[in-house]
PDB file of C-alpha atoms in Angstrom:
ATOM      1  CA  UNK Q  25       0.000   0.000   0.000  1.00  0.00           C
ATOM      2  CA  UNK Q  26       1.222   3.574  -0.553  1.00  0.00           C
ATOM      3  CA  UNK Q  27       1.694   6.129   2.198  1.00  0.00           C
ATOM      4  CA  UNK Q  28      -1.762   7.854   1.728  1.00  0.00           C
ATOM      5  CA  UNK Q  29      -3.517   4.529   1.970  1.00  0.00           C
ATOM      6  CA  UNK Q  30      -1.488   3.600   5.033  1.00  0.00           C
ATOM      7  CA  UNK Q  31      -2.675   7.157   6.709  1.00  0.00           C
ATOM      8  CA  UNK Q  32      -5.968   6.325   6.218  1.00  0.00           C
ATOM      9  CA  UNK Q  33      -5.712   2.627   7.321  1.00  0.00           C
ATOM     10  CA  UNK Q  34      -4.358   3.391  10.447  1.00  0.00           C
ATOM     11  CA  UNK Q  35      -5.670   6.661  11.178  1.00  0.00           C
ATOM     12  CA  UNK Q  36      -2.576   8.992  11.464  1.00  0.00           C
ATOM     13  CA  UNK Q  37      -1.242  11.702   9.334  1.00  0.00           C
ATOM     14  CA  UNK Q  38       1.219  11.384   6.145  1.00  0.00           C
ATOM     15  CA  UNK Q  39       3.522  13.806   7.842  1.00  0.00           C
ATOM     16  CA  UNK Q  40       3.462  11.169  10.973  1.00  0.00           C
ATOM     17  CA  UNK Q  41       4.349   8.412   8.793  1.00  0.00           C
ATOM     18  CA  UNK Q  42       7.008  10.488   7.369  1.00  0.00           C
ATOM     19  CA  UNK Q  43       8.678  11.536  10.424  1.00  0.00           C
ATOM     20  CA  UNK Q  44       8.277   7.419  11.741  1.00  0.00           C
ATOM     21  CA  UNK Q  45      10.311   6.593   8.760  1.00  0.00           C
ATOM     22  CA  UNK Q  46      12.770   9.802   9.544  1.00  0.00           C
ATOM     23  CA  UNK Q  47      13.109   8.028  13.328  1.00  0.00           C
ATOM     24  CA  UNK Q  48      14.064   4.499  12.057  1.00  0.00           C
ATOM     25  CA  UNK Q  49      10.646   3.144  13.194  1.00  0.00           C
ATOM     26  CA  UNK Q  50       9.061   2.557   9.727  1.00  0.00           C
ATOM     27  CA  UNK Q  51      10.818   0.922   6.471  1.00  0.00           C
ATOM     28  CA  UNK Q  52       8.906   1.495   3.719  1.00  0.00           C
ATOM     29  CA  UNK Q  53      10.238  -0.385   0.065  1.00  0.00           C
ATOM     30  CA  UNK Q  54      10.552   2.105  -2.393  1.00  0.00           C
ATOM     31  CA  UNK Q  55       8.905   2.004  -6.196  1.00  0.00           C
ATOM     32  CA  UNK Q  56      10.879   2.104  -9.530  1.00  0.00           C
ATOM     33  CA  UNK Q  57       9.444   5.948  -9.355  1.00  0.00           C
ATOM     34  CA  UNK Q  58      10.046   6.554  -5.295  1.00  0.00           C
ATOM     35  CA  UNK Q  59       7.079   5.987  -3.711  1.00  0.00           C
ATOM     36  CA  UNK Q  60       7.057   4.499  -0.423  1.00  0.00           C
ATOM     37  CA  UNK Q  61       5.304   0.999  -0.454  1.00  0.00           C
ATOM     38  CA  UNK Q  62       4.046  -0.565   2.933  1.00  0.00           C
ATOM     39  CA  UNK Q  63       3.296  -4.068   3.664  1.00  0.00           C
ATOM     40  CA  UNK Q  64      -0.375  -5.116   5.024  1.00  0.00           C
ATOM     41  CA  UNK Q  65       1.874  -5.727   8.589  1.00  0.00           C
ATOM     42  CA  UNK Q  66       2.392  -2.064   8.411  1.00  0.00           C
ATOM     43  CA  UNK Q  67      -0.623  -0.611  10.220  1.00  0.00           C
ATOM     44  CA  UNK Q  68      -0.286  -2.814  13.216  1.00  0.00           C
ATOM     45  CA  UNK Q  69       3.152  -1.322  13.742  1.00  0.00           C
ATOM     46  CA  UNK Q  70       1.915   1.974  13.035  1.00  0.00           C
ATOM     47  CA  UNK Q  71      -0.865   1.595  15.027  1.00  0.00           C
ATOM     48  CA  UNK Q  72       1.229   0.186  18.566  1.00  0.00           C
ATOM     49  CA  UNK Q  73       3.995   3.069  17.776  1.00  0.00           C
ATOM     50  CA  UNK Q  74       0.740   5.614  18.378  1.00  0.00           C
ATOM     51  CA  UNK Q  75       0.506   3.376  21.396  1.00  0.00           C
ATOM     52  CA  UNK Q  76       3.713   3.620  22.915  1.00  0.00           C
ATOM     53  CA  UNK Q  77       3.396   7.432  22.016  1.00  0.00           C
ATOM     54  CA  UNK Q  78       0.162   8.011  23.495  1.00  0.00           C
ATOM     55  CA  UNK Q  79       1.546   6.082  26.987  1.00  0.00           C
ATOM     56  CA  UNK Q  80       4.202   8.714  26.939  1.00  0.00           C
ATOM     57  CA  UNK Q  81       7.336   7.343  25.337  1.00  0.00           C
ATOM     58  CA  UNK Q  82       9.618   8.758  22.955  1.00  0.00           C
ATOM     59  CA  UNK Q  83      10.484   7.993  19.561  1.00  0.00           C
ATOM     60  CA  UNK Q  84      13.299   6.423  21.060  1.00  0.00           C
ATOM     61  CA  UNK Q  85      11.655   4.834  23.436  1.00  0.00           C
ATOM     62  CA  UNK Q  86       9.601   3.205  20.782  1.00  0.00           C
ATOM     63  CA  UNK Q  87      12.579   1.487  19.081  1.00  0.00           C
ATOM     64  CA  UNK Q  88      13.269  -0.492  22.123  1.00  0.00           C
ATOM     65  CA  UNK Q  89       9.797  -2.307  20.810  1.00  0.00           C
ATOM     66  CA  UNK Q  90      10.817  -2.693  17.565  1.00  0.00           C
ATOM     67  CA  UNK Q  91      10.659  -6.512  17.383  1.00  0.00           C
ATOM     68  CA  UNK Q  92       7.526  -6.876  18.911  1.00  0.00           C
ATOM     69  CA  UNK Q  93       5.557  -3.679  16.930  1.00  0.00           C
ATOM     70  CA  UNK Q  94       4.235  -6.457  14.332  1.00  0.00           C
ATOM     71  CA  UNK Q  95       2.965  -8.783  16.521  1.00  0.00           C
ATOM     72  CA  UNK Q  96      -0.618  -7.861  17.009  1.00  0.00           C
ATOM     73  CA  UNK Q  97      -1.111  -5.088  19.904  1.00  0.00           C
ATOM     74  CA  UNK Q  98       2.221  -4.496  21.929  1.00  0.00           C
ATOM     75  CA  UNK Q  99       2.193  -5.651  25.465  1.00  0.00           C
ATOM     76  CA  UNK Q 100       3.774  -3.223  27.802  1.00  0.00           C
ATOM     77  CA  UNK Q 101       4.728  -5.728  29.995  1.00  0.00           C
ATOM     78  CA  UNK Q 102       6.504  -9.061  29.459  1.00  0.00           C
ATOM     79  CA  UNK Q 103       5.249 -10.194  25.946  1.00  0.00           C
ATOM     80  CA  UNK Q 104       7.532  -7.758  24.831  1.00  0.00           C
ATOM     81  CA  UNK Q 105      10.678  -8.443  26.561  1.00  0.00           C
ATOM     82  CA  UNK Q 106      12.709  -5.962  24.721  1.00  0.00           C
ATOM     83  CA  UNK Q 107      10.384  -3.003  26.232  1.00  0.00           C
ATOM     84  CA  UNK Q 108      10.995  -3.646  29.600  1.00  0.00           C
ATOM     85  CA  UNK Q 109      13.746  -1.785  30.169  1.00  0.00           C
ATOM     86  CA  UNK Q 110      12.170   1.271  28.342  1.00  0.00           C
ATOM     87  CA  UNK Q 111       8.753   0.625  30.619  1.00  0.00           C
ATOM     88  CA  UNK Q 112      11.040   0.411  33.644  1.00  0.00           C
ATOM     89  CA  UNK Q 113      12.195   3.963  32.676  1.00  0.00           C
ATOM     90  CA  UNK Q 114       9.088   5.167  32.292  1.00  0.00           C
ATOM     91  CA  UNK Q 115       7.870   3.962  35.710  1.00  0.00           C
ATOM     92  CA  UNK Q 116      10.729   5.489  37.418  1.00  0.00           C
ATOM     93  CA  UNK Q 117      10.320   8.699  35.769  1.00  0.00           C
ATOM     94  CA  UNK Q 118       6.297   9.090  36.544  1.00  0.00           C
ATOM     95  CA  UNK Q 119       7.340   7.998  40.338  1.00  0.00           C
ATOM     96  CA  UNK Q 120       9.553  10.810  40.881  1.00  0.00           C
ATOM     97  CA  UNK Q 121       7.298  13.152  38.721  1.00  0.00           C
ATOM     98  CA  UNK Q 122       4.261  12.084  41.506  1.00  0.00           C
ATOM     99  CA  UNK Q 123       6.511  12.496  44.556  1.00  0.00           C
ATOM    100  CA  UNK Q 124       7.317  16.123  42.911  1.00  0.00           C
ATOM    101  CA  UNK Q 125       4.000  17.168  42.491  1.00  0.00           C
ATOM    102  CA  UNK Q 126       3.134  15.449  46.035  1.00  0.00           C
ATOM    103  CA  UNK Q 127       5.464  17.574  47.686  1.00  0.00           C
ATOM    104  CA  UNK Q 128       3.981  20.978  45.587  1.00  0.00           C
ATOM    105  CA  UNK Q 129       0.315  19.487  46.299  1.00  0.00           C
ATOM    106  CA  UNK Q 130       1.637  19.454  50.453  1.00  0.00           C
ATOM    107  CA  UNK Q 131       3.365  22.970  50.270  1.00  0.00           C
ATOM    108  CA  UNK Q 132       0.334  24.782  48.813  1.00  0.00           C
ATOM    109  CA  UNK Q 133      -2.358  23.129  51.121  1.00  0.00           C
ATOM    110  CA  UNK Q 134      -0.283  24.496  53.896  1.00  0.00           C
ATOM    111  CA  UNK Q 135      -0.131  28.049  52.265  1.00  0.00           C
ATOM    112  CA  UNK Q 136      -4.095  27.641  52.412  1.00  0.00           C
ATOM    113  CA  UNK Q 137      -4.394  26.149  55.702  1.00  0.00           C
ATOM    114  CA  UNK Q 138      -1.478  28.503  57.569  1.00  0.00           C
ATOM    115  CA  UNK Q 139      -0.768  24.884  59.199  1.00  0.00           C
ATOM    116  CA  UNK Q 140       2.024  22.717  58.745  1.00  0.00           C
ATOM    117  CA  UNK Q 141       0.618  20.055  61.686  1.00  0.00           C
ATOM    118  CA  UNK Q 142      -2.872  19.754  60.197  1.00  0.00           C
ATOM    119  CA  UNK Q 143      -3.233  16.225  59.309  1.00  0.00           C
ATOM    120  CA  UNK Q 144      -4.409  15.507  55.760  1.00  0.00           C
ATOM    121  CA  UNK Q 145      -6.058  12.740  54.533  1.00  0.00           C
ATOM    122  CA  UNK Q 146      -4.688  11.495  51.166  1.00  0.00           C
ATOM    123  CA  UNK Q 147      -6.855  13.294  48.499  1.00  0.00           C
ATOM    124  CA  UNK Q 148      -8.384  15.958  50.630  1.00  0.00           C
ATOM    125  CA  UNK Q 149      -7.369  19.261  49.753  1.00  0.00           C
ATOM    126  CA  UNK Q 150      -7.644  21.780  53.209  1.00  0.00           C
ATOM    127  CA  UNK Q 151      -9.622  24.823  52.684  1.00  0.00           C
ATOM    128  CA  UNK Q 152      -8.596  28.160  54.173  1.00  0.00           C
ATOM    129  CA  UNK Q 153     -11.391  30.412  55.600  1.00  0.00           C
ATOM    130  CA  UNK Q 154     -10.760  32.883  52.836  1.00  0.00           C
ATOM    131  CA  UNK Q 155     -10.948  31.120  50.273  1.00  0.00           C
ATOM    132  CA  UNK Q 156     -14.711  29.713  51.158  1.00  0.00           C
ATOM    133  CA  UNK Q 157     -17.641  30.778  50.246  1.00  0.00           C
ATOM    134  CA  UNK Q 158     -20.019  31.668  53.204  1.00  0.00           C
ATOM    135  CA  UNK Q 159     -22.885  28.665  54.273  1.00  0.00           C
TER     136      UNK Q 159
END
């Protein structure tokens, strides 16, 4: 299939396509006259790279799943043994992102509250007096 018929198969953008190819994740044969030619396998890669991208990985991430982006839906966990090193990553990174925003979420409840020692159950944002509305 050519490049506008794999855009519409999978539902992404020529210029997406494009820049897959630019990034090593795509290898289109070329035509006699230069067009890119996919094989019907192609939109099931296409499709799990959007995947990978839409869980938050990089480009290069993604190539770390390289031998398992043809094999129906990518697993992020161990049916795709290569990824788990890039998933690890990921983990690790959204952990300390959390405990970061934790610690922002703590310091501006106690701007609110003017207390430090107020206990806080997990999910409960404290409300100061002036920022309430009156019952």
């Amino acid at each position: 299939m050519l490049i506008g018929e794999l855009a519409r198969a999978s539902g992404v953008t020529v210029r997406a396509l494009r820049y897959y190819e630019q990034q090593g994740l795509l290898q289109p044969e070329r035509t006699s006259n230069g067009y890119r030619r996919y094989d019907s396998g192609a939109v099931t890669r296409v499709r799990n790279i959007q995947l990978l991208l839409s869980n938050g990985f990089t480009a290069q991430d993604v190539r770390g799943f390289l031998p398992c982006l043809d094999d129906g839906e990518v697993s992020l966990g161990p049916a795709c043994p290569p990824g788990v090193a890039a998933v690890s990553r990921k983990v690790a990174a959204l952990e300390e992102r959390i405990a970061e925003l934790s610690a922002i979420r703590d310091r501006l409840v106690e701007a609110l509250t003017g207390n430090a020692a107020t206990p806080r159950q997990p999910g409960v944002i404290a409300r100061h007096p002036a920022y309430t509305r009156p019952g």
